[in-house]
Amino acid sequence: MEADMDMPDPEELEWMESHGLLPEEEEEYAYLDEPDEEGFLAAGGGADQSRVSRQETTPAPTKPADEVSEGNLKRPPSPPPPEQEEERSKRRNVDREDPGDEDWLRYSPPPVVDIVAEKTISRFASEIRGECIPVTGPNGERVYAKVATGGLDGGGIGGTRQRTHISKPNFDYKESFHSLTSRAEQEALAKALQESTETQNFDSCPVTPLVTEQLWVEKYSPNSFTELLSDEHTNREVLLWLKQWDSCVFGSHIRATSNDVLSALRRHSSAIQKNSSNRNFFSKSKGSQDNMLQNAHGSSSEDMTSSFNKRSLADNAPEQKVLLLCGPPGLGKTTLAHVAAKHCGYHVVEINASDDRSASSIEPKILDVIQMNSIMSDSKPKCLVIDEIDGALGDGKGAVEVILKMINAEKNNSSNSSASTEDTQGRKSSKKGHKIPKLMRPVICICNDLYAPALRQLRQVAKVHMFVQPTISRVVNRLKYICKTEGFKTSPIALSALAEYTECDIRSCLNTLQFLNKKREALNISGFDSQVIGRKDMSKSILDVWKQVLQKKKLKRIEKADGNFSRGKDIDSLFSLISNRGDYDVTMDGIHENFLKLSYHDPMLQKTVKCLDILGVSDSLMQYVYRTQQMSLHVYQPPVAITISQLVAQVEKPNIEWPKALQRCRTMLLEKKDKLKTWQNQMSPLISRHLSVESFVEDISSPFLHIISPSSLRPVALNLLSEREKDELVQLVDTMVSYSITYRNTKLEPQERISGSMVSPDVPSLSLDPPITDIINFKGYQSEHTGLSLAMKQVLVHEVEKQKIIKDSAGKSLNQANEGGNRNDVSTSEKTSALVSTKGISKSNPTTFKMQSSASSSMSGKDPVPAKKHSNHGMNFFDRFRKERPADAKTRSDAGQQAATILRDSRPLIFKYNEGFTNAVKRPVKIRDLLL
Amino acid sequence: MLWVDKYRPKTLDKVTVHDQVAQNLKKLVAEQDCPHLLFYGPSGSGKKTLIMALIKQMFGAGAEKVKMENKTWKIDTGSRTIEIELAMLSSTHHVEMNPSDAGFQDRYVVQEVIKEMAKNRPIDAKGKRAFKVLVLNEVDKLSREAQHSLRRTMEKYSASCRLILCCNSSSKVTEAVRSRCLNVRVNAPSEDQIVQVLEFIGKKENLNLPFGFAARIAAQSNRNLRRAILFFETCKVQQYPFTSNQVAPPLDWEQYVAEIAADIMKEQSPKRLYAVRQKLYELLVNCIPPESILKKLLAELLKKLDSDLKHEICHWAAHYEHKMRLGSKAIFHIEAFVAKFMSIYKEFLVSTFG
């Protein structure tokens, strides 16, 4: 069976593409009237092989058609080895015959592809007038063909038809011959089938209409990939994704070619592809029989290599293991999943909301599907389809959790274990060792609301496809076709109105039509509201809600006449729209954010005031509900939005933005508050206890910034400062320390560079550490604050750092002194520090310096200041930092400090001081000692 | 250290501005016991200073040895456990905290944390005070539920614990809590008092104040003592020998509000309103309380307004501030006020100038 399954690759995808590109034509043709049969046949009397088959098939009512269909239908999905094929076809035949006529009823004709190129086929789209579609040949060449709008040219059909068919042989690309053949065959089959169904319909309907009738939805559900109504791109993507599983699921698959084809498909055309596709072409042209043989042969020859590759191939599952299809109901998501999975040779296992979906019960089910390779050789691998996965929150989550667990397990496994590189068999055995099995089969999840909270995690790992509404014309075409086959008379206008009303929900359309058919009523446009069509209780996306609120509907002329009525209807629909959405908080934010951008006429701003007033009401209401939990009061929220809508809505399309401002404001506010709080915690408690965030922001920040950047301070060496300036500096440093702010290196900012203009760009600038300046930094506001110069900041950084160390060690040495009781020692070291190096003293903070100097002067009786100045004279301003930094760093670390103190205490220092000489004892001295 | 901190009176005796209140408090704690206290008054009037001085009066210098700590409390609410982190400032005799920091979980803080602390009797009861003091800041920001929980705590543990509550507006504190406390109103210092304080500081700092300088700063400070002292220091830093007409640089956010007011006066249209909204957001983001914005905005607008309109505008400002407090999205209401003002003003302009 594996051999069976790996077949459908390159040819098939190509086939699919060539078909898939022409969906519109398919349908158009499908419902087109048959009368041109003769002309068609006559026209097709050329050398085309298809004609032959057609002539064969058309007269023959059922049986031959059946045979042909077997051959035809089989080919595209998977040309299996002949023996199996035979078996299968037998099986199918049996299947066919069993349900008898009933089955024929259900069988809807496969689509017939017809390139309705009027007369122009060109390499350039610009050469074709009107609509055109690209057609890609198997060798990658691409042409554009004009689209004949079949539905419109009623009487002239015969003529145009003829011409188109004559033009077909003119089609230069013989490569497409094969596909054309098959198409033609299918057409013939379709004709035959259609005829048979029609006749049967006409026969059976009057006789037993009640008993046997199926739901149309089921009856006409697409059976093959090309029949799908949903968006072509989505279909293709889904199929591609499923195909990526092939190597993993069907093991022995020839990966290389498929990769080529995939890439070719993506590129649509490429020269690289030519060779291989040419080869394909040759094989194809030999006819289907040959093709099968060749394929069989190819696969058997490839078996050798594939067995070599198997190990790596087994891991080749697509990156995203789960496919998530989402979209509004009735667009055919479930159908697509089923059809695509079948198409790729899977057996579909569906789990939907009707099943028990609690985690415990669903896990074995999923495991069954996902890991089991069936024992019986001919059964297909399974593909899991989880429908309505967003449905139930509590229990439904089970499925999501199980799948997530598996995906995660896989990730972990592949990242660390070598076991993952073993082949499938090996893995199976190792699986028992691991608790969580891997995901080995494709899983398709289907949901309506992509943003349902239950799906949050799944969304991140899954490949997501949004379903978009098919075009109305497409839906209408299909509806027309169905109506025709059912013999239900409708007008195209009514059908399109219906499609529009149901928002292209095909299910709803069909149900309505069937219902009306039963009642033998005609579909009339005016009465949709009164008629039976169920209106979906759908919640729209929030952006749609805002758009509806802020955009006035264009009044049609008829509606204008009864303006009051339509207005009432508008209000009703708005109300249901908003209340269905529910999320009033965000809704109001969005309205608030966007309504001012509308260009409504409001010279005296009365409307604006009203809008804001009512938004205020909504806010108070929200708060009240929040506090008292009286959720029922929320019903009064939609009227708020409706009022605003009535006041300001404009006809032109509003440019709606997501309301970020309020959210951003909230988060930033919290962030800033947090920053201020942490800063407050860093301050000494004696100061911080008197502060609060509000008082800081309101009262303190501005003056504070002025105070810590005094303009009077000159960026010169400390010893050049006057007494008064020194005092100021001391006070400034003290303030900065007690408020625990400092300057810190930051990335160069333009402003900073201006302030430190003389600094070369590689020197980093300094800014306040808790960034207080941000607080007063309003957009578009020029504050008067002038920062200090860079040199000054550097001095301050240094001083603050030192002051902190002094404070720390003061506390510490005090403790130590208390413990050891040798205060003497400390004082002696103080004295020594005062005496050992005059350099050190001048570096230290003036306050301490004063104290020290007084101490030393009292001891030596000599004024130390001039001497210090003397010794310090030649020194570079920046030199001092360089020397001191490492020392600072060292002393900062507590452990080092402790050790140093112990060391010092263990060796009390004794030395003799001779004035004028420097034969004092030399010993490494810590900066900390000097500071004391 | 800033002068604000440097010249903060440490004991009740040294309090200059509210000396009468201070004396009363002193008498109050001279006895062995004291009731729960509720200090209320505008910011910058000296509530916390008084409280600190009072605590020092009660416990002596030991109360000044405080340490800051962030404690995490795990509270079991039955269905789940909540973790609340609170910054606390504590000495051996008292604990200060700001329960409203916990946001909407403040109820649990009151119910669990405060109860926990109130329950524990101080161990060294041999001292003269057999109770500890809990200082709760910003009580007016507590939710209603939290305040309700508070009142039972106050009664039940009054034997071992005294609460000192501190807030800006007593009207936001529920009746029940208020009636359990001795209310101490700390009003904003008059300008004369501020001038006195400034002169006192000037003398201590050996500064030479020109005549009228202190009064000017006091006027600029809006009767906020903290602001006044900060302004004073700013002036000193910027230019010491004070010039006769020197003023302190204005507060940045107030300046910004003034800009907004000018914007509003210049043009009244939805488009301008949108621009104003962006600026209001700027202010709000930078932690400026919306009430202050509205108040300042009103003041700025009134400056430039025709006297006929003043009454009406004030009315609407009050109206929207009331609504703002009811709601949660301040921007809606401030903006509504701006729109209302624009509307009225434009109407006025059209009717007078045609």
CSV table of N, CA, C and O in Angstrom, one decimal, chain A residues 585 589 592-593 596-597 603-604 608-609 612-613 615-617 619 623 661-662 666 669 672 677 681 689-690 694-695 697-699 702-703 706 710 731 734-735 739 774-775 778-779 781 783 785, chain B residues 1-2 5-6 8 48 52 68 70 96 101 141 224 226-227 234 237-238 249 251-253 255-256 259 273-274 277 281-282 284 286 288 292 320 326-329 332-333 335 339 343 346-347:
chain,number,residue,atom,x,y,z
A,585,ASP,N,-15.5,47.6,26.1
A,585,ASP,CA,-14.4,48.4,26.5
A,585,ASP,C,-13.5,48.8,25.3
A,585,ASP,O,-13.3,50.0,25.1
A,589,ASP,N,-13.1,52.4,23.2
A,589,ASP,CA,-11.8,52.9,23.0
A,589,ASP,C,-11.6,53.2,21.5
A,589,ASP,O,-11.0,54.3,21.1
A,592,HIS,N,-13.5,56.2,20.4
A,592,HIS,CA,-12.9,57.4,21.0
A,592,HIS,C,-11.7,57.8,20.2
A,592,HIS,O,-11.5,58.9,19.8
A,593,GLU,N,-10.9,56.7,19.9
A,593,GLU,CA,-9.7,57.0,19.2
A,593,GLU,C,-9.9,57.5,17.8
A,593,GLU,O,-9.2,58.3,17.3
A,596,LEU,N,-12.7,61.4,16.1
A,596,LEU,CA,-12.3,62.8,15.8
A,596,LEU,C,-11.6,62.9,14.4
A,596,LEU,O,-11.5,64.0,13.9
A,597,LYS,N,-11.2,61.8,13.9
A,597,LYS,CA,-10.6,61.9,12.6
A,597,LYS,C,-11.6,62.0,11.5
A,597,LYS,O,-11.2,62.3,10.3
A,603,PRO,N,-19.4,73.0,13.4
A,603,PRO,CA,-18.8,74.3,13.6
A,603,PRO,C,-18.7,74.7,15.1
A,603,PRO,O,-17.7,75.2,15.5
A,604,MET,N,-19.7,74.4,15.8
A,604,MET,CA,-19.7,74.8,17.2
A,604,MET,C,-19.3,73.7,18.2
A,604,MET,O,-19.5,73.8,19.4
A,608,THR,N,-19.3,67.1,19.0
A,608,THR,CA,-18.1,66.5,19.6
A,608,THR,C,-18.4,66.4,21.1
A,608,THR,O,-18.1,65.4,21.8
A,609,VAL,N,-18.9,67.5,21.7
A,609,VAL,CA,-19.2,67.5,23.1
A,609,VAL,C,-20.1,66.4,23.5
A,609,VAL,O,-19.9,65.7,24.4
A,612,LEU,N,-18.4,63.0,23.3
A,612,LEU,CA,-17.5,62.8,24.5
A,612,LEU,C,-18.3,62.6,25.7
A,612,LEU,O,-17.9,61.8,26.6
A,613,ASP,N,-19.4,63.4,25.8
A,613,ASP,CA,-20.2,63.2,27.0
A,613,ASP,C,-20.7,61.8,27.1
A,613,ASP,O,-20.6,61.2,28.2
A,615,LEU,N,-19.5,59.2,25.7
A,615,LEU,CA,-18.4,58.3,26.0
A,615,LEU,C,-18.1,58.3,27.5
A,615,LEU,O,-17.8,57.2,28.0
A,616,GLY,N,-18.2,59.4,28.1
A,616,GLY,CA,-18.0,59.5,29.5
A,616,GLY,C,-19.0,58.7,30.2
A,616,GLY,O,-18.7,58.0,31.2
A,617,VAL,N,-20.3,58.8,29.8
A,617,VAL,CA,-21.3,58.0,30.4
A,617,VAL,C,-21.0,56.5,30.3
A,617,VAL,O,-21.1,55.8,31.3
A,619,ASP,N,-18.1,55.2,30.1
A,619,ASP,CA,-17.0,54.9,31.0
A,619,ASP,C,-17.5,54.7,32.4
A,619,ASP,O,-17.1,53.8,33.1
A,623,GLN,N,-17.4,51.3,34.7
A,623,GLN,CA,-16.8,51.3,36.0
A,623,GLN,C,-17.8,50.8,37.0
A,623,GLN,O,-17.5,50.0,37.9
A,661,ALA,N,-3.4,54.2,21.7
A,661,ALA,CA,-3.0,55.3,22.6
A,661,ALA,C,-3.4,55.0,24.1
A,661,ALA,O,-2.5,55.1,24.9
A,662,LEU,N,-4.6,54.6,24.3
A,662,LEU,CA,-5.0,54.4,25.7
A,662,LEU,C,-4.2,53.3,26.3
A,662,LEU,O,-3.8,53.4,27.5
A,666,ARG,N,-1.6,53.5,29.4
A,666,ARG,CA,-1.7,52.7,30.7
A,666,ARG,C,-0.5,52.0,31.0
A,666,ARG,O,0.0,52.0,32.1
A,669,LEU,N,2.3,54.3,31.8
A,669,LEU,CA,2.1,54.9,33.2
A,669,LEU,C,2.6,53.9,34.2
A,669,LEU,O,3.3,54.3,35.2
A,672,LYS,N,6.3,53.7,34.3
A,672,LYS,CA,7.0,54.8,34.9
A,672,LYS,C,6.8,54.8,36.4
A,672,LYS,O,7.8,55.1,37.2
A,677,LYS,N,9.0,54.0,41.8
A,677,LYS,CA,8.9,53.3,43.0
A,677,LYS,C,10.2,52.6,43.4
A,677,LYS,O,10.6,52.7,44.5
A,681,ASN,N,12.6,53.2,46.5
A,681,ASN,CA,13.1,52.2,47.5
A,681,ASN,C,14.6,52.2,47.7
A,681,ASN,O,15.1,51.8,48.7
A,689,ARG,N,10.5,58.2,52.9
A,689,ARG,CA,9.2,58.1,53.6
A,689,ARG,C,8.3,59.4,53.3
A,689,ARG,O,7.1,59.3,53.4
A,690,HIS,N,9.0,60.4,53.0
A,690,HIS,CA,8.2,61.7,52.8
A,690,HIS,C,7.8,61.8,51.4
A,690,HIS,O,7.1,62.8,51.0
A,694,GLU,N,3.3,60.7,43.3
A,694,GLU,CA,2.6,61.9,42.8
A,694,GLU,C,3.3,63.2,43.2
A,694,GLU,O,3.5,64.1,42.4
A,695,SER,N,3.7,63.2,44.5
A,695,SER,CA,4.3,64.4,44.9
A,695,SER,C,5.6,64.7,44.2
A,695,SER,O,6.0,65.8,43.9
A,697,VAL,N,6.4,63.7,41.1
A,697,VAL,CA,6.1,64.2,39.8
A,697,VAL,C,5.6,65.6,39.8
A,697,VAL,O,6.0,66.4,39.0
A,698,GLU,N,4.7,65.9,40.7
A,698,GLU,CA,4.0,67.1,40.6
A,698,GLU,C,4.9,68.3,41.2
A,698,GLU,O,5.0,69.3,40.6
A,699,ASP,N,5.5,68.0,42.3
A,699,ASP,CA,6.2,69.1,42.9
A,699,ASP,C,7.7,69.1,42.8
A,699,ASP,O,8.3,70.2,42.6
A,702,SER,N,10.8,69.0,38.7
A,702,SER,CA,11.4,70.1,38.0
A,702,SER,C,12.5,70.9,38.8
A,702,SER,O,13.6,71.0,38.4
A,703,PRO,N,12.1,71.3,40.0
A,703,PRO,CA,13.1,72.0,40.8
A,703,PRO,C,14.3,71.1,41.1
A,703,PRO,O,15.4,71.6,41.1
A,706,HIS,N,16.7,71.2,38.5
A,706,HIS,CA,17.5,72.4,38.5
A,706,HIS,C,18.6,72.4,39.6
A,706,HIS,O,19.7,72.8,39.4
A,710,PRO,N,23.5,72.6,39.0
A,710,PRO,CA,23.8,74.1,39.2
A,710,PRO,C,24.7,74.6,38.1
A,710,PRO,O,25.7,74.0,37.8
A,731,GLN,N,27.5,69.7,48.9
A,731,GLN,CA,26.1,69.6,49.1
A,731,GLN,C,25.4,68.9,47.9
A,731,GLN,O,24.5,68.0,48.2
A,734,ASP,N,26.1,65.3,48.2
A,734,ASP,CA,25.3,64.8,49.3
A,734,ASP,C,23.8,64.5,48.9
A,734,ASP,O,23.2,63.5,49.2
A,735,THR,N,23.3,65.5,48.2
A,735,THR,CA,21.9,65.4,47.7
A,735,THR,C,21.8,64.2,46.8
A,735,THR,O,20.9,63.4,46.9
A,739,TYR,N,19.6,60.9,47.5
A,739,TYR,CA,18.5,60.6,46.6
A,739,TYR,C,18.9,59.4,45.7
A,739,TYR,O,18.2,59.1,44.7
A,774,ASP,N,13.2,61.9,32.0
A,774,ASP,CA,12.0,61.4,31.2
A,774,ASP,C,10.7,62.0,31.7
A,774,ASP,O,9.8,62.2,31.0
A,775,ILE,N,10.6,62.2,33.1
A,775,ILE,CA,9.4,62.6,33.6
A,775,ILE,C,8.9,63.9,33.1
A,775,ILE,O,7.7,64.2,32.9
A,778,PHE,N,8.1,66.0,27.8
A,778,PHE,CA,6.9,65.9,27.1
A,778,PHE,C,7.1,66.1,25.6
A,778,PHE,O,8.1,66.8,25.3
A,779,LYS,N,6.3,65.4,24.9
A,779,LYS,CA,6.5,65.5,23.4
A,779,LYS,C,6.2,67.0,23.0
A,779,LYS,O,5.2,67.6,23.4
A,781,TYR,N,7.7,69.6,23.8
A,781,TYR,CA,7.9,70.6,24.8
A,781,TYR,C,9.4,70.8,25.1
A,781,TYR,O,10.2,69.8,25.2
A,783,SER,N,12.0,71.9,27.5
A,783,SER,CA,12.3,72.3,28.8
A,783,SER,C,13.5,73.2,29.0
A,783,SER,O,14.3,73.2,28.1
A,785,HIS,N,15.7,73.0,31.2
A,785,HIS,CA,16.8,72.4,31.9
A,785,HIS,C,18.1,72.3,31.1
A,785,HIS,O,18.0,71.8,30.0
B,1,MET,N,21.8,66.7,50.9
B,1,MET,CA,20.4,66.6,51.2
B,1,MET,C,19.7,67.9,50.8
B,1,MET,O,20.3,69.0,50.9
B,2,LEU,N,18.6,67.7,50.3
B,2,LEU,CA,17.8,68.9,49.9
B,2,LEU,C,17.4,69.7,51.1
B,2,LEU,O,17.2,69.1,52.2
B,5,ASP,N,14.5,68.3,53.1
B,5,ASP,CA,14.8,67.3,54.1
B,5,ASP,C,15.6,67.8,55.2
B,5,ASP,O,15.4,67.4,56.4
B,6,LYS,N,16.5,68.7,54.9
B,6,LYS,CA,17.4,69.1,55.9
B,6,LYS,C,16.7,69.9,57.0
B,6,LYS,O,17.1,69.8,58.1
B,8,ARG,N,13.6,69.8,57.8
B,8,ARG,CA,12.3,69.2,58.2
B,8,ARG,C,12.4,69.1,59.8
B,8,ARG,O,13.3,68.6,60.3
B,48,LYS,N,3.1,64.3,56.8
B,48,LYS,CA,4.0,63.3,57.2
B,48,LYS,C,5.0,63.8,58.2
B,48,LYS,O,5.5,63.0,59.0
B,52,MET,N,5.8,61.9,61.6
B,52,MET,CA,7.1,61.5,62.1
B,52,MET,C,7.5,62.0,63.4
B,52,MET,O,8.0,61.4,64.3
B,68,MET,N,14.1,49.9,55.3
B,68,MET,CA,13.1,49.7,54.2
B,68,MET,C,13.2,48.2,53.8
B,68,MET,O,14.3,47.7,53.7
B,70,ASN,N,11.2,45.2,51.3
B,70,ASN,CA,10.1,44.7,50.4
B,70,ASN,C,9.7,43.3,50.9
B,70,ASN,O,10.4,42.4,50.8
B,96,GLU,N,5.4,51.6,58.5
B,96,GLU,CA,4.7,52.5,57.6
B,96,GLU,C,4.5,51.7,56.3
B,96,GLU,O,5.4,51.0,55.8
B,101,ASP,N,-0.9,50.6,47.2
B,101,ASP,CA,0.1,50.1,46.1
B,101,ASP,C,-0.4,48.8,45.6
B,101,ASP,O,0.0,48.5,44.4
B,141,LYS,N,-7.0,56.4,48.7
B,141,LYS,CA,-7.0,55.7,47.5
B,141,LYS,C,-7.4,54.2,47.7
B,141,LYS,O,-7.5,53.5,46.7
B,224,ASN,N,2.1,75.5,48.9
B,224,ASN,CA,2.6,74.2,49.1
B,224,ASN,C,4.0,74.4,49.6
B,224,ASN,O,4.9,74.9,48.9
B,226,ARG,N,6.4,72.3,50.5
B,226,ARG,CA,7.5,71.6,49.8
B,226,ARG,C,7.9,72.3,48.6
B,226,ARG,O,9.1,72.5,48.3
B,227,ARG,N,6.9,72.7,47.8
B,227,ARG,CA,7.3,73.4,46.6
B,227,ARG,C,8.0,74.7,46.8
B,227,ARG,O,9.0,75.0,46.2
B,234,THR,N,16.1,76.1,44.4
B,234,THR,CA,16.4,76.2,42.9
B,234,THR,C,16.9,77.6,42.6
B,234,THR,O,17.9,77.8,41.9
B,237,VAL,N,20.4,77.9,43.8
B,237,VAL,CA,21.4,77.2,42.9
B,237,VAL,C,21.6,78.0,41.6
B,237,VAL,O,22.7,78.0,41.1
B,238,GLN,N,20.5,78.5,41.1
B,238,GLN,CA,20.7,79.1,39.8
B,238,GLN,C,21.4,80.5,39.9
B,238,GLN,O,22.2,80.8,39.0
B,249,PRO,N,12.1,79.0,38.3
B,249,PRO,CA,11.6,78.5,37.0
B,249,PRO,C,10.3,77.7,37.2
B,249,PRO,O,10.2,77.0,38.3
B,251,LEU,N,7.3,74.9,37.0
B,251,LEU,CA,7.3,73.5,36.9
B,251,LEU,C,7.0,73.1,35.5
B,251,LEU,O,6.2,73.7,34.8
B,252,ASP,N,7.6,72.0,35.0
B,252,ASP,CA,7.6,71.7,33.6
B,252,ASP,C,6.2,71.3,33.2
B,252,ASP,O,5.7,71.7,32.2
B,253,TRP,N,5.6,70.5,34.0
B,253,TRP,CA,4.2,70.0,33.6
B,253,TRP,C,3.2,71.1,33.6
B,253,TRP,O,2.3,71.2,32.7
B,255,GLN,N,3.9,74.1,32.9
B,255,GLN,CA,4.2,74.9,31.7
B,255,GLN,C,3.6,74.2,30.5
B,255,GLN,O,3.0,74.9,29.6
B,256,TYR,N,3.6,72.9,30.5
B,256,TYR,CA,3.0,72.1,29.4
B,256,TYR,C,1.5,72.3,29.3
B,256,TYR,O,0.9,72.5,28.3
B,259,GLU,N,0.7,75.5,27.8
B,259,GLU,CA,0.8,75.4,26.3
B,259,GLU,C,-0.5,74.8,25.8
B,259,GLU,O,-1.0,75.3,24.8
B,273,LEU,N,-8.8,69.5,18.8
B,273,LEU,CA,-9.1,68.7,20.0
B,273,LEU,C,-8.2,67.4,19.9
B,273,LEU,O,-7.7,66.9,20.9
B,274,TYR,N,-8.1,66.9,18.7
B,274,TYR,CA,-7.3,65.7,18.6
B,274,TYR,C,-5.8,65.9,18.9
B,274,TYR,O,-5.2,65.1,19.6
B,277,ARG,N,-5.6,66.1,22.6
B,277,ARG,CA,-5.7,64.8,23.2
B,277,ARG,C,-4.3,64.1,23.3
B,277,ARG,O,-3.9,63.6,24.3
B,281,TYR,N,-2.4,63.0,26.7
B,281,TYR,CA,-1.8,61.6,26.9
B,281,TYR,C,-0.4,61.7,27.4
B,281,TYR,O,0.0,61.0,28.3
B,282,GLU,N,0.3,62.7,26.8
B,282,GLU,CA,1.7,62.9,27.2
B,282,GLU,C,1.8,63.1,28.7
B,282,GLU,O,2.6,62.5,29.5
B,284,LEU,N,-0.5,62.4,31.0
B,284,LEU,CA,-1.0,61.3,31.8
B,284,LEU,C,0.1,60.2,31.9
B,284,LEU,O,0.3,59.6,32.9
B,286,ASN,N,3.1,60.6,32.0
B,286,ASN,CA,4.2,60.9,32.9
B,286,ASN,C,3.7,61.1,34.3
B,286,ASN,O,4.2,61.9,35.1
B,288,ILE,N,1.3,62.3,35.8
B,288,ILE,CA,0.6,63.5,36.4
B,288,ILE,C,-0.8,63.1,36.7
B,288,ILE,O,-1.5,62.6,35.8
B,292,SER,N,-5.1,66.8,38.8
B,292,SER,CA,-4.2,68.0,38.8
B,292,SER,C,-4.2,68.6,37.4
B,292,SER,O,-4.2,69.9,37.3
B,320,TYR,N,-17.1,67.7,35.1
B,320,TYR,CA,-16.3,66.6,34.4
B,320,TYR,C,-15.3,66.0,35.4
B,320,TYR,O,-15.0,64.8,35.3
B,326,LEU,N,-15.9,59.1,38.8
B,326,LEU,CA,-16.8,57.9,38.7
B,326,LEU,C,-16.3,56.9,37.7
B,326,LEU,O,-16.5,55.7,37.8
B,327,GLY,N,-15.6,57.4,36.7
B,327,GLY,CA,-15.1,56.5,35.6
B,327,GLY,C,-13.7,56.1,35.8
B,327,GLY,O,-13.1,56.3,36.9
B,328,SER,N,-13.2,55.4,34.8
B,328,SER,CA,-11.8,55.0,34.9
B,328,SER,C,-10.9,55.5,33.8
B,328,SER,O,-9.7,55.4,33.9
B,329,LYS,N,-11.5,56.0,32.8
B,329,LYS,CA,-10.7,56.5,31.7
B,329,LYS,C,-10.6,58.0,31.7
B,329,LYS,O,-11.5,58.7,31.2
B,332,PHE,N,-11.1,60.5,28.6
B,332,PHE,CA,-12.4,60.8,28.1
B,332,PHE,C,-13.0,62.0,28.7
B,332,PHE,O,-13.5,62.9,28.0
B,333,HIS,N,-12.8,62.2,30.0
B,333,HIS,CA,-13.5,63.3,30.7
B,333,HIS,C,-12.7,64.6,30.5
B,333,HIS,O,-13.3,65.6,30.4
B,335,GLU,N,-10.9,65.3,28.1
B,335,GLU,CA,-11.2,65.7,26.7
B,335,GLU,C,-12.6,66.3,26.5
B,335,GLU,O,-12.8,67.3,25.8
B,339,ALA,N,-13.5,69.8,25.1
B,339,ALA,CA,-14.5,70.0,24.0
B,339,ALA,C,-15.6,71.0,24.4
B,339,ALA,O,-16.0,71.9,23.7
B,343,SER,N,-16.5,74.5,22.8
B,343,SER,CA,-17.8,74.8,22.3
B,343,SER,C,-18.4,76.1,22.8
B,343,SER,O,-18.8,77.0,22.1
B,346,LYS,N,-16.3,79.1,21.6
B,346,LYS,CA,-16.5,79.5,20.2
B,346,LYS,C,-17.9,80.2,20.1
B,346,LYS,O,-18.0,81.2,19.3
B,347,GLU,N,-18.8,79.7,20.8
B,347,GLU,CA,-20.1,80.3,20.7
B,347,GLU,C,-20.0,81.7,21.2
B,347,GLU,O,-20.6,82.7,20.6
